[in-house]
Tab-separated table of C-alpha atoms and ligand atoms in Angstrom:
chain	number	residue	atom	x	y	z
Y	200	MET	CA	4.540	40.341	-9.251
Y	201	GLY	CA	2.876	38.003	-6.726
Y	202	HIS	CA	1.977	34.397	-7.470
Y	203	ASP	CA	-1.657	35.222	-8.008
Y	204	THR	CA	-0.940	37.883	-10.597
Y	205	LYS	CA	1.456	35.589	-12.404
Y	206	LEU	CA	-1.040	32.733	-12.349
Y	207	GLU	CA	-3.710	35.072	-13.704
Y	208	GLU	CA	-1.434	36.167	-16.483
Y	209	LEU	CA	-0.709	32.527	-17.361
Y	210	ALA	CA	-4.408	31.574	-17.343
Y	211	ILE	CA	-5.231	34.351	-19.777
Y	212	LYS	CA	-2.311	33.415	-21.958
Y	213	LEU	CA	-3.403	29.749	-22.060
Y	214	PHE	CA	-6.870	30.877	-23.103
Y	215	SER	CA	-5.505	33.110	-25.838
Y	216	ILE	CA	-3.399	30.334	-27.406
Y	217	ASP	CA	-6.341	27.887	-27.347
Y	218	ALA	CA	-4.796	25.620	-24.741
Y	219	VAL	CA	-8.112	26.087	-22.885
Y	220	LYS	CA	-11.260	25.927	-24.965
Y	221	MET	CA	-14.911	26.345	-24.033
Y	222	GLY	CA	-17.807	24.782	-25.943
Y	223	GLU	CA	-19.053	21.220	-26.495
Y	224	PHE	CA	-16.371	18.581	-26.671
Y	225	THR	CA	-16.214	14.832	-26.374
Y	226	THR	CA	-13.268	13.383	-24.447
Y	227	LYS	CA	-11.201	10.316	-25.316
Y	228	SER	CA	-13.417	8.234	-23.074
Y	229	GLY	CA	-16.591	9.494	-24.783
Y	230	ILE	CA	-17.767	11.907	-22.077
Y	231	LYS	CA	-19.191	15.298	-23.131
Y	232	THR	CA	-17.383	18.248	-21.598
Y	233	PRO	CA	-17.909	22.041	-21.769
Y	234	VAL	CA	-14.202	22.691	-21.298
Y	235	TYR	CA	-11.231	21.224	-23.069
Y	236	PHE	CA	-7.520	21.503	-22.337
Y	237	ASP	CA	-4.864	20.874	-24.904
Y	238	LEU	CA	-1.542	21.778	-23.398
Y	239	ARG	CA	0.328	20.161	-26.285
Y	240	VAL	CA	0.166	23.500	-28.116
Y	241	ILE	CA	2.458	25.209	-25.591
Y	242	VAL	CA	5.565	23.934	-27.379
Y	243	SER	CA	4.817	26.595	-30.032
Y	244	TYR	CA	5.011	29.357	-27.404
Y	245	PRO	CA	8.395	29.553	-25.691
Y	246	GLU	CA	7.243	32.399	-23.440
Y	247	VAL	CA	4.387	30.210	-22.127
Y	248	MET	CA	6.771	27.320	-21.521
Y	249	GLU	CA	9.019	29.664	-19.607
Y	250	MET	CA	6.143	31.042	-17.521
Y	251	ILE	CA	4.907	27.559	-16.663
Y	252	SER	CA	8.267	26.184	-15.664
Y	253	ASN	CA	9.128	29.247	-13.566
Y	254	LEU	CA	5.769	29.102	-11.803
Y	255	LEU	CA	6.051	25.380	-11.127
Y	256	GLN	CA	9.517	25.937	-9.695
Y	257	GLU	CA	8.489	28.851	-7.463
Y	258	TYR	CA	5.082	27.670	-6.485
Y	259	ALA	CA	5.306	23.891	-6.275
Y	260	ILE	CA	8.874	22.660	-6.307
Y	261	LYS	CA	11.116	25.057	-4.433
Y	262	ASP	CA	10.759	23.429	-1.024
Y	263	CYS	CA	10.729	19.783	-2.151
Y	264	ALA	CA	13.652	17.449	-1.588
Y	265	TYR	CA	14.232	15.089	-4.545
Y	266	ASP	CA	16.990	13.637	-6.695
Y	267	HIS	CA	15.337	13.480	-10.135
Y	268	VAL	CA	12.422	14.862	-12.129
Y	269	CYS	CA	10.398	12.751	-14.527
Y	270	GLY	CA	7.709	14.007	-16.906
Y	271	VAL	CA	4.689	11.867	-17.748
Y	272	PRO	CA	4.959	11.183	-21.493
Y	273	TYR	CA	4.464	13.070	-23.718
Y	274	THR	CA	2.991	16.536	-23.112
Y	275	ALA	CA	4.878	17.100	-19.870
Y	276	LEU	CA	8.281	16.110	-21.261
Y	277	PRO	CA	9.348	19.590	-22.455
Y	278	ILE	CA	8.269	21.123	-19.157
Y	279	ALA	CA	10.179	18.459	-17.200
Y	280	THR	CA	13.245	19.205	-19.338
Y	281	LEU	CA	13.042	22.902	-18.554
Y	282	LEU	CA	12.584	22.197	-14.844
Y	283	SER	CA	15.578	19.891	-14.833
Y	284	VAL	CA	17.669	22.704	-16.309
Y	285	ILE	CA	16.302	25.406	-13.980
Y	286	THR	CA	16.656	23.310	-10.830
Y	287	LYS	CA	19.882	21.593	-11.914
Y	288	LYS	CA	18.390	18.201	-11.012
Y	289	SER	CA	18.791	15.244	-13.296
Y	290	MET	CA	15.913	14.085	-15.426
Y	291	LEU	CA	14.596	10.571	-15.995
Y	292	MET	CA	12.568	9.569	-19.026
Y	293	ARG	CA	9.971	6.855	-19.039
Y	294	ARG	CA	9.438	4.919	-22.235
Y	295	LYS	CA	5.824	4.161	-22.966
Y	296	GLU	CA	6.821	1.104	-24.945
Y	297	THR	CA	9.895	-0.784	-23.768
Y	298	LYS	CA	12.497	-1.368	-26.444
Y	299	SER	CA	12.492	-4.812	-27.988
Y	300	TYR	CA	16.254	-4.659	-28.447
Y	301	GLY	CA	19.195	-3.606	-26.272
Y	302	THR	CA	18.645	-2.985	-22.586
Y	303	LYS	CA	14.831	-3.262	-22.509
Y	304	LYS	CA	14.807	-0.526	-19.880
Y	305	SER	CA	11.593	1.367	-19.291
Y	306	ILE	CA	13.387	4.226	-17.490
Y	307	GLU	CA	16.241	6.104	-19.162
Y	308	GLY	CA	18.846	8.076	-17.231
Y	309	HIS	CA	21.210	7.341	-14.351
Y	310	TYR	CA	19.689	6.586	-10.964
Y	311	LYS	CA	20.050	4.368	-7.901
Y	312	ALA	CA	17.356	2.469	-6.031
Y	313	GLY	CA	16.317	4.443	-2.960
Y	314	GLN	CA	16.624	7.863	-4.651
Y	315	THR	CA	13.571	10.098	-4.912
Y	316	CYS	CA	11.848	11.280	-8.056
Y	317	LEU	CA	9.379	14.107	-8.576
Y	318	ILE	CA	6.697	13.642	-11.233
Y	319	ILE	CA	5.753	16.443	-13.633
Y	320	GLU	CA	2.396	16.316	-15.443
Y	321	ASP	CA	0.211	18.737	-17.401
Y	322	VAL	CA	-3.387	17.732	-16.645
Y	323	VAL	CA	-4.722	15.250	-14.079
Y	324	THR	CA	-8.221	13.800	-14.498
Y	325	SER	CA	-8.379	10.324	-12.942
Y	326	GLY	CA	-4.686	10.166	-12.149
Y	327	SER	CA	-4.149	6.979	-14.149
Y	328	SER	CA	-1.418	8.346	-16.443
Y	329	VAL	CA	0.585	9.649	-13.505
Y	330	LEU	CA	0.194	6.261	-11.833
Y	331	GLU	CA	1.575	4.367	-14.832
Y	332	THR	CA	4.740	6.423	-14.646
Y	333	VAL	CA	4.894	6.134	-10.837
Y	334	LYS	CA	4.592	2.365	-11.093
Y	335	ASP	CA	7.481	2.024	-13.543
Y	336	LEU	CA	9.696	4.254	-11.415
Y	337	ARG	CA	8.825	2.359	-8.233
Y	338	LYS	CA	9.656	-0.909	-9.971
Y	339	GLU	CA	13.197	0.434	-10.281
Y	340	GLY	CA	13.330	1.047	-6.540
Y	341	LEU	CA	12.856	4.821	-6.819
Y	342	LYS	CA	10.777	6.568	-4.181
Y	343	VAL	CA	7.933	8.525	-5.748
Y	344	ASN	CA	5.493	10.347	-3.495
Y	345	LYS	CA	4.955	13.736	-5.102
Y	346	ALA	CA	3.684	15.047	-8.417
Y	347	VAL	CA	3.459	18.639	-9.593
Y	348	ILE	CA	0.715	19.379	-12.037
Y	349	ILE	CA	-0.265	22.345	-14.176
Y	350	LEU	CA	-4.000	21.688	-13.918
Y	351	ASP	CA	-6.057	19.468	-11.636
Y	352	ARG	CA	-9.460	18.874	-13.267
Y	353	GLU	CA	-10.863	18.075	-9.792
Y	354	GLN	CA	-12.497	14.915	-11.035
Y	355	GLY	CA	-11.134	12.469	-8.476
Y	356	GLY	CA	-7.486	12.363	-9.614
Y	357	SER	CA	-5.937	13.824	-6.474
Y	358	ALA	CA	-7.841	11.372	-4.223
Y	359	ASN	CA	-6.894	8.447	-6.446
Y	360	LEU	CA	-3.275	9.479	-6.341
Y	361	LEU	CA	-3.280	10.001	-2.595
Y	362	ASN	CA	-4.748	6.533	-2.285
Y	363	ASN	CA	-1.617	5.385	-4.052
Y	364	ASP	CA	0.662	7.390	-1.806
Y	365	VAL	CA	1.264	10.232	-4.288
Y	366	GLU	CA	0.535	13.782	-3.172
Y	367	ILE	CA	-0.117	16.409	-5.841
Y	368	THR	CA	0.420	20.154	-5.993
Y	369	SER	CA	-1.159	21.963	-8.934
Y	370	LEU	CA	-0.859	25.469	-10.349
Y	371	PHE	CA	-4.567	25.559	-11.194
Y	372	THR	CA	-7.668	23.634	-10.334
Y	373	MET	CA	-10.415	23.700	-12.963
Y	374	THR	CA	-12.398	25.978	-10.617
Y	375	SER	CA	-9.570	28.438	-10.016
Y	376	LEU	CA	-8.831	28.576	-13.747
Y	377	ILE	CA	-12.353	29.330	-14.864
Y	378	GLU	CA	-12.807	31.846	-12.056
Y	379	ILE	CA	-9.780	33.732	-13.340
Y	380	LEU	CA	-11.152	33.607	-16.894
Y	381	TYR	CA	-14.544	34.848	-15.734
Y	382	LYS	CA	-13.005	37.643	-13.640
Y	383	ASN	CA	-11.087	38.771	-16.709
Y	384	ARG	CA	-14.226	38.612	-18.881
Y	385	LYS	CA	-12.907	35.834	-21.095
Y	386	ILE	CA	-15.938	33.628	-20.403
Y	387	THR	CA	-19.539	34.338	-19.388
Y	388	GLU	CA	-20.999	33.652	-15.958
Y	389	GLU	CA	-23.226	31.036	-17.548
Y	390	MET	CA	-20.197	29.202	-18.873
Y	391	MET	CA	-18.494	29.343	-15.486
Y	392	LEU	CA	-21.539	27.845	-13.774
Y	393	LYS	CA	-21.833	25.198	-16.455
Y	394	VAL	CA	-18.251	24.104	-15.898
Y	395	LYS	CA	-18.732	24.047	-12.112
Y	396	ALA	CA	-21.827	21.864	-12.476
Y	397	TYR	CA	-19.941	19.618	-14.868
Y	398	ILE	CA	-17.095	19.054	-12.373
Y	399	LYS	CA	-19.588	18.046	-9.709
Y	400	GLU	CA	-21.386	15.592	-11.984
Y	401	THR	CA	-18.424	14.024	-13.696
Y	402	GLN	CA	-16.143	12.334	-11.216
Y	403	ALA	CA	-13.611	9.777	-12.411
Y	404	VAL	CA	-13.978	6.228	-11.158
Y	405	VAL	CA	-12.064	5.491	-8.008
Y	406	LEU	CA	-8.990	3.584	-9.055
Y	407	GLU	CA	-8.041	0.623	-6.947
Y	408	PRO	CA	-4.811	1.344	-5.153
Y	409	SER	CA	-2.313	0.198	-7.705
Y	410	VAL	CA	0.633	0.715	-5.442
Y	411	ASP	CA	2.099	-2.687	-5.589
Y	412	ARG	CA	1.881	-3.744	-1.933
Y	413	LEU	CA	4.831	-6.017	-2.549
Y	414	LEU	CA	7.114	-3.089	-3.313
Y	415	LEU	CA	6.000	-0.831	-0.487
Y	416	PRO	CA	8.048	-0.886	2.752
Y	417	TYR	CA	6.268	-1.876	5.978
Y	418	GLU	CA	6.507	1.621	7.481
Y	419	LYS	CA	4.603	3.073	4.499
Y	420	ARG	CA	2.000	0.354	4.689
Y	421	ALA	CA	1.490	1.151	8.378
Y	422	GLU	CA	0.180	4.547	7.258
Y	423	LEU	CA	-2.309	2.891	4.900
Y	424	ALA	CA	-3.633	0.321	7.380
Y	425	THR	CA	-7.124	0.898	8.793
Y	426	ASN	CA	-6.955	-1.831	11.449
Y	427	GLN	CA	-4.917	-0.730	14.481
Y	428	ILE	CA	-3.255	-4.129	14.936
Y	429	ALA	CA	-2.100	-4.138	11.295
Y	430	LYS	CA	-0.653	-0.658	11.845
Y	431	GLN	CA	1.177	-1.841	14.978
Y	432	LEU	CA	2.460	-4.997	13.336
Y	433	PHE	CA	3.812	-3.109	10.294
Y	434	ASN	CA	5.548	-0.662	12.633
Y	435	ILE	CA	6.997	-3.410	14.831
Y	436	MET	CA	8.391	-5.162	11.742
Y	437	ALA	CA	9.953	-1.945	10.471
Y	438	THR	CA	11.466	-1.083	13.866
Y	439	LYS	CA	12.701	-4.533	14.887
Y	440	LYS	CA	13.619	-5.497	11.321
Y	441	THR	CA	11.898	-8.836	11.530
Y	442	ASN	CA	8.887	-10.319	9.759
Y	443	LEU	CA	9.097	-13.631	11.595
Y	444	CYS	CA	6.062	-14.890	13.496
Y	445	LEU	CA	6.938	-17.818	15.739
Y	446	SER	CA	4.325	-20.538	15.971
Y	447	VAL	CA	5.003	-21.745	19.478
Y	448	ASP	CA	3.240	-25.092	19.270
Y	449	LEU	CA	4.398	-26.485	22.615
Y	450	THR	CA	2.218	-28.079	25.265
Y	451	SER	CA	3.524	-26.744	28.567
Y	452	VAL	CA	3.506	-23.269	30.023
Y	453	THR	CA	7.175	-23.235	31.024
Y	454	SER	CA	8.435	-24.527	27.696
Y	455	ILE	CA	6.557	-21.720	25.902
Y	456	LEU	CA	7.636	-18.951	28.258
Y	457	ASP	CA	11.252	-20.153	28.374
Y	458	LEU	CA	11.441	-20.236	24.595
Y	459	LEU	CA	9.942	-16.769	24.234
Y	460	GLU	CA	12.476	-15.340	26.697
Y	461	LYS	CA	15.197	-16.638	24.386
Y	462	VAL	CA	13.768	-15.617	21.020
Y	463	GLY	CA	11.516	-12.627	21.827
Y	464	GLU	CA	13.870	-10.011	20.452
Y	465	HIS	CA	13.845	-11.652	17.008
Y	466	ILE	CA	10.114	-11.974	16.321
Y	467	CYS	CA	7.321	-9.556	15.437
Y	468	MET	CA	4.531	-11.834	16.656
Y	469	VAL	CA	3.951	-15.100	18.485
Y	470	LYS	CA	1.229	-17.455	17.281
Y	471	THR	CA	-0.379	-19.664	19.904
Y	472	HIS	CA	-2.715	-22.659	19.951
Y	473	VAL	CA	-3.816	-22.136	23.499
Y	474	ASP	CA	-5.967	-25.277	23.530
Y	475	ILE	CA	-2.917	-27.566	23.246
Y	476	ILE	CA	-1.366	-26.318	26.504
Y	477	GLU	CA	-1.859	-28.943	29.208
Y	478	ASP	CA	-1.282	-26.748	32.270
Y	479	PHE	CA	-2.909	-23.546	30.987
Y	480	ASN	CA	-3.675	-21.024	33.753
Y	481	LYS	CA	-4.333	-17.321	34.170
Y	482	ASP	CA	-0.803	-16.618	35.287
Y	483	PHE	CA	0.463	-17.908	31.934
Y	484	VAL	CA	-1.464	-15.172	30.171
Y	485	THR	CA	-0.083	-12.481	32.488
Y	486	GLN	CA	3.477	-13.655	31.900
Y	487	LEU	CA	2.964	-14.033	28.152
Y	488	LYS	CA	1.727	-10.464	27.927
Y	489	GLN	CA	4.649	-9.185	29.987
Y	490	ILE	CA	7.166	-10.869	27.690
Y	491	ALA	CA	5.325	-9.577	24.623
Y	492	ASP	CA	5.417	-6.011	26.013
Y	493	ARG	CA	9.040	-6.255	27.002
Y	494	PHE	CA	10.185	-7.534	23.607
Y	495	ASN	CA	7.611	-5.573	21.612
Y	496	PHE	CA	5.829	-8.375	19.741
Y	497	LEU	CA	2.136	-9.125	19.244
Y	498	ILE	CA	0.117	-12.201	20.178
Y	499	LEU	CA	-1.969	-14.082	17.612
Y	500	GLU	CA	-4.221	-16.891	18.864
Y	501	ASP	CA	-4.692	-19.238	15.916
Y	502	ARG	CA	-8.179	-20.313	17.004
Y	503	LYS	CA	-9.706	-20.478	13.492
Y	504	TYR	CA	-13.220	-19.571	14.622
Y	505	ALA	CA	-15.751	-21.269	12.372
Y	506	ASP	CA	-19.177	-21.305	14.037
Y	507	ILE	CA	-22.280	-19.137	13.984
Y	508	GLY	CA	-21.700	-15.605	15.266
Y	509	HIS	CA	-23.386	-16.163	18.631
Y	510	THR	CA	-21.217	-19.158	19.478
Y	511	VAL	CA	-18.043	-17.439	18.254
Y	512	SER	CA	-18.823	-14.472	20.471
Y	513	MET	CA	-18.857	-16.776	23.523
Y	514	GLN	CA	-15.860	-18.823	22.390
Y	515	TYR	CA	-13.934	-15.556	22.077
Y	516	MET	CA	-14.765	-14.045	25.472
Y	517	LYS	CA	-15.792	-16.913	27.755
Y	518	GLY	CA	-14.654	-20.375	28.826
Y	519	VAL	CA	-11.260	-21.229	30.253
Y	520	TYR	CA	-9.192	-19.221	27.791
Y	521	LYS	CA	-11.016	-15.857	27.433
Y	522	VAL	CA	-8.984	-15.218	24.286
Y	523	GLY	CA	-10.473	-11.760	23.717
Y	524	GLU	CA	-8.868	-10.539	26.940
Y	525	TRP	CA	-5.278	-11.131	25.899
Y	526	ALA	CA	-4.794	-11.952	22.189
Y	527	ASP	CA	-4.091	-8.918	19.985
Y	528	CYS	CA	-5.514	-10.841	17.055
Y	529	VAL	CA	-7.096	-14.156	16.137
Y	530	THR	CA	-7.668	-16.233	13.022
Y	531	ALA	CA	-11.162	-16.944	11.690
Y	532	HIS	CA	-12.810	-18.865	8.860
Y	533	SER	CA	-15.190	-17.138	6.455
Y	534	LEU	CA	-17.105	-20.413	5.929
Y	535	PRO	CA	-20.064	-19.640	8.238
Y	536	GLY	CA	-20.592	-16.169	6.699
Y	537	ASP	CA	-19.832	-12.745	8.135
Y	538	GLY	CA	-21.664	-13.427	11.424
Y	539	VAL	CA	-18.228	-14.478	12.699
Y	540	LEU	CA	-16.838	-11.032	11.902
Y	541	LYS	CA	-19.887	-9.258	13.338
Y	542	ALA	CA	-19.422	-11.234	16.566
Y	543	LEU	CA	-15.718	-10.406	16.860
Y	544	ASN	CA	-16.341	-6.792	15.872
Y	545	GLY	CA	-18.813	-6.529	18.743
Y	546	HIS	CA	-15.939	-6.870	21.209
Y	547	MET	CA	-13.785	-4.171	19.641
Y	548	ASN	CA	-15.177	-1.178	21.547
Y	549	SER	CA	-12.552	-0.461	24.151
Y	550	VAL	CA	-9.396	-2.184	22.880
Y	551	SER	CA	-7.744	-2.605	19.487
Y	552	ARG	CA	-8.105	-6.110	18.167
Y	553	GLY	CA	-7.656	-7.714	14.777
Y	554	VAL	CA	-8.651	-10.715	12.715
Y	555	PHE	CA	-6.697	-12.655	10.119
Y	556	LEU	CA	-9.241	-14.273	7.837
Y	557	LEU	CA	-8.312	-17.619	6.281
Y	558	ALA	CA	-8.316	-17.215	2.508
Y	559	GLU	CA	-6.068	-20.195	1.781
Y	560	MET	CA	-4.405	-23.029	3.687
Y	561	SER	CA	-0.965	-24.566	3.413
Y	562	SER	CA	-2.091	-28.177	3.760
Y	563	GLU	CA	-2.363	-30.612	0.898
Y	564	GLY	CA	-5.850	-31.424	-0.351
Y	565	ASN	CA	-7.602	-28.560	1.460
Y	566	LEU	CA	-11.023	-27.776	0.033
Y	567	ILE	CA	-10.674	-24.021	-0.437
Y	568	SER	CA	-11.537	-23.125	-4.060
Y	569	PRO	CA	-10.618	-19.940	-5.953
Y	570	GLU	CA	-14.260	-18.787	-5.646
Y	571	TYR	CA	-14.245	-19.338	-1.886
Y	572	LYS	CA	-10.999	-17.377	-1.631
Y	573	ASP	CA	-12.378	-14.409	-3.616
Y	574	ALA	CA	-15.589	-14.397	-1.579
Y	575	THR	CA	-13.505	-14.365	1.617
Y	576	VAL	CA	-11.578	-11.306	0.443
Y	577	ALA	CA	-14.829	-9.586	-0.587
Y	578	MET	CA	-16.302	-10.283	2.865
Y	579	ALA	CA	-13.368	-8.602	4.592
Y	580	VAL	CA	-13.864	-5.314	2.718
Y	581	LYS	CA	-16.918	-4.569	4.881
Y	582	TYR	CA	-14.840	-4.691	8.089
Y	583	PRO	CA	-11.885	-2.349	7.500
Y	584	ASP	CA	-11.400	-1.603	11.210
Y	585	LEU	CA	-11.371	-5.276	12.184
Y	586	ILE	CA	-9.424	-7.094	9.489
Y	587	THR	CA	-5.650	-7.207	9.979
Y	588	GLY	CA	-5.089	-9.301	6.885
Y	589	PHE	CA	-5.406	-12.753	5.363
Y	590	VAL	CA	-3.811	-16.100	6.039
Y	591	CYS	CA	-2.932	-17.087	2.504
Y	592	GLN	CA	-0.314	-18.571	0.222
Y	593	ASN	CA	-0.457	-16.417	-2.935
Y	594	LYS	CA	0.292	-12.799	-3.768
Y	595	ASP	CA	-2.771	-12.354	-5.976
Y	596	THR	CA	-5.185	-13.088	-3.135
Y	597	PHE	CA	-5.599	-9.360	-2.309
Y	598	LYS	CA	-4.173	-5.966	-3.316
Y	599	ASP	CA	-4.819	-3.562	-0.427
Y	600	PRO	CA	-1.371	-2.467	0.837
Y	601	GLY	CA	-2.873	-1.723	4.269
Y	602	LEU	CA	-3.585	-5.433	4.865
Y	603	ILE	CA	-1.106	-8.137	5.829
Y	604	GLN	CA	-0.425	-11.477	4.144
Y	605	LEU	CA	0.331	-14.028	6.863
Y	606	THR	CA	1.872	-17.168	5.393
Y	607	PRO	CA	2.450	-20.439	7.293
Y	608	GLY	CA	4.097	-23.565	5.902
Y	609	VAL	CA	7.673	-22.237	5.784
Y	610	GLN	CA	11.023	-23.917	6.364
Y	611	LEU	CA	14.509	-23.303	4.986
Y	612	GLU	CA	14.146	-26.251	2.560
Y	613	SER	CA	10.938	-27.140	0.727
Y	614	SER	CA	9.450	-30.367	2.060
Y	615	LYS	CA	6.314	-31.960	3.519
Y	616	ASP	CA	5.465	-33.503	6.858
Y	617	SER	CA	3.690	-36.851	7.206
Y	618	LEU	CA	0.254	-35.261	7.780
Y	619	GLY	CA	-0.104	-33.045	4.742
Y	620	GLN	CA	1.727	-29.851	5.743
Y	621	VAL	CA	3.579	-28.344	2.760
Y	622	TYR	CA	6.707	-26.240	3.347
Y	623	ASN	CA	8.045	-23.578	1.015
Y	624	THR	CA	11.323	-21.654	1.336
Y	625	PRO	CA	11.643	-18.002	2.477
Y	626	GLU	CA	12.601	-16.968	-1.095
Y	627	LYS	CA	9.534	-18.633	-2.564
Y	628	VAL	CA	6.981	-17.322	-0.054
Y	629	ILE	CA	8.290	-13.733	0.084
Y	630	LEU	CA	9.639	-13.040	-3.397
Y	631	GLU	CA	7.214	-15.126	-5.457
Y	632	ASN	CA	4.151	-15.596	-3.258
Y	633	GLY	CA	3.894	-12.225	-1.507
Y	634	ALA	CA	4.139	-13.160	2.189
Y	635	ASP	CA	4.423	-10.185	4.570
Y	636	VAL	CA	4.549	-11.987	7.918
Y	637	ILE	CA	5.992	-15.483	7.872
Y	638	VAL	CA	4.881	-18.173	10.309
Y	639	VAL	CA	7.522	-20.693	11.313
Y	640	GLY	CA	6.789	-23.422	13.846
Y	641	ARG	CA	8.754	-26.651	13.900
Y	642	GLY	CA	11.525	-25.169	11.730
Y	643	ILE	CA	12.564	-23.272	14.875
Y	644	VAL	CA	10.799	-24.941	17.783
Y	645	ALA	CA	12.009	-28.468	16.948
Y	646	ALA	CA	15.594	-27.389	16.242
Y	647	LYS	CA	18.417	-28.456	18.545
Y	648	SER	CA	19.066	-24.832	19.388
Y	649	PRO	CA	15.965	-22.702	18.735
Y	650	GLU	CA	17.817	-19.556	19.838
Y	651	THR	CA	20.405	-20.046	17.067
Y	652	GLN	CA	17.831	-21.157	14.526
Y	653	VAL	CA	15.552	-18.161	15.135
Y	654	VAL	CA	18.332	-15.784	14.048
Y	655	ILE	CA	18.987	-17.829	10.905
Y	656	TYR	CA	15.299	-17.633	9.979
Y	657	LYS	CA	14.986	-13.963	10.890
Y	658	ASP	CA	17.963	-13.006	8.730
Y	659	ALA	CA	16.893	-15.151	5.760
Y	660	LEU	CA	13.340	-13.753	5.833
Y	661	TRP	CA	14.418	-10.132	6.238
Y	662	LYS	CA	16.926	-10.428	3.406
Y	663	CYS	CA	14.131	-11.581	1.071
Y	664	TYR	CA	11.883	-8.722	2.181
Y	665	THR	CA	14.556	-6.053	1.579
Y	666	LYS	CA	15.239	-7.568	-1.825
Y	667	ARG	CA	11.534	-7.455	-2.642
Y	668	VAL	CA	11.005	-3.802	-1.695
Y	669	SER	CA	14.132	-2.786	-3.572
Y	670	GLY	CA	12.208	-3.900	-6.677
Y	671	LYS	CA	15.191	-5.753	-8.112
Y	672	LEU	CA	13.811	-9.246	-8.298
Y	673	GLU	CA	15.969	-10.651	-11.070
V	213	5BU	P1	4.841	-25.604	11.362
V	213	5BU	O1	5.457	-26.312	12.511
V	213	5BU	O2	5.766	-24.490	10.797
V	213	5BU	O3	4.291	-26.530	10.308
V	213	5BU	O4	3.608	-24.802	11.997
V	213	5BU	C1	2.696	-24.077	11.235
V	213	5BU	C2	1.647	-23.465	12.120
V	213	5BU	O5	0.765	-22.683	11.334
V	213	5BU	C3	0.767	-24.463	12.851
V	213	5BU	O6	0.494	-23.934	14.130
V	213	5BU	C4	-0.514	-24.538	12.037
V	213	5BU	O7	-1.638	-24.754	12.867
V	213	5BU	C5	-0.571	-23.154	11.412
V	213	5BU	N1	-1.176	-23.143	10.064
V	213	5BU	C6	-0.642	-23.816	8.992
V	213	5BU	O8	0.369	-24.490	9.125
V	213	5BU	N2	-1.223	-23.737	7.776
V	213	5BU	C7	-2.337	-23.012	7.551
V	213	5BU	O9	-2.826	-22.935	6.407
V	213	5BU	C8	-2.888	-22.322	8.666
V	213	5BU	C9	-2.279	-22.391	9.888
V	213	5BU	BR1	-4.367	-21.308	8.391
């Protein structure tokens, strides 16, 4: 028997045991639906359980590589159990409520961080139940990128899940199921059309990506980035194993270039303040770009544009510095409104460029309020191709895993300088505050031996990042 015949047989069977019902129903969330699925009843029909698990194995699982299976509680648990037995792969169980005594674990079973887990679910509507399970598994450091489903109601769940880096394979879609039932004269044509119209009208809300950006490795986030510079920066970090951005706040061309020759292999980006260089010239830019290419790091000019769009457009492309010609990305304030972003976006036609928008500052007494910060993040949403990320200090500033949190104000010990700069430690900014790229200036530049110090910083920062993505924060 081919897949199609077997699927047809299963569809008819599900209809006959009332796991699929047609009529007028109201769902949990109060929406009226002409079709209702209750796959809980299958536990009373061992032959149906057997059919489902065999079909899932043959049709959806056979070619997947994974270490564990995990059913979404509760309807999918018996099916996951059967699949574990058929495929001889271990099963994990997620508790919906964590125990108040004993180990307090939310995942039962033996596993190691870094192993992969396949999700098993009966019906997907919005995808939110699958995501709850995915989230708990990812917290334990497990890799979860695939879910196999009996029925996809085609109401936005697969897109929501994909948005969260979970791909689904289903035995049936609502359309394929009702077409089989119609073909086999189980339902009328009118009913089939009614269900099709219902699917079109009733789409689940788009869930915000709930992949915790803090747990996702840089190489995965590169895939989710919409700005080309963010994509490049994530990839550079993953390849070079460094999330250190050196703030090279020196005032002569040779001191900057000499330092970069020594530390280039250890950084993912250099941050410049080009207007503090006393002997700036065109040749400096050529040499800077050559070093950046050779060592594979990006250039961020920390210009903090903050004027009306027309002026920013000129400041970016004209004058002595012509920043737009050589800087991969720049920083900008949201204070003047999104004219700044429109202006910078206007120069994006031929080359990839990016903007880090200032959502917070590291200095004491700065006037940025929580409302200002939220409005800054909301402004960025309209420019997905332009925005690389935010300069900020806190993990709750934004959620999008495709954007980068750039955090300055970092040294090995927490301290302050005499002009209001506040320094936090690598542990604090990465593990607690969510920094993705860490800006260090004087901590390295003012050290006796910057080339030794850069390695100390690189290693300390990378260690915190690997700890964070492993999910084991305690
Ligand atoms: P430091 O030497 O590590 O303190 O240098 C920090 C750099 O980051 C410096 O160039 C500042 O201009 C820049 N910076 C910052 O310190 N704090 C902020 O909030 C922003 C930028 Br935005």
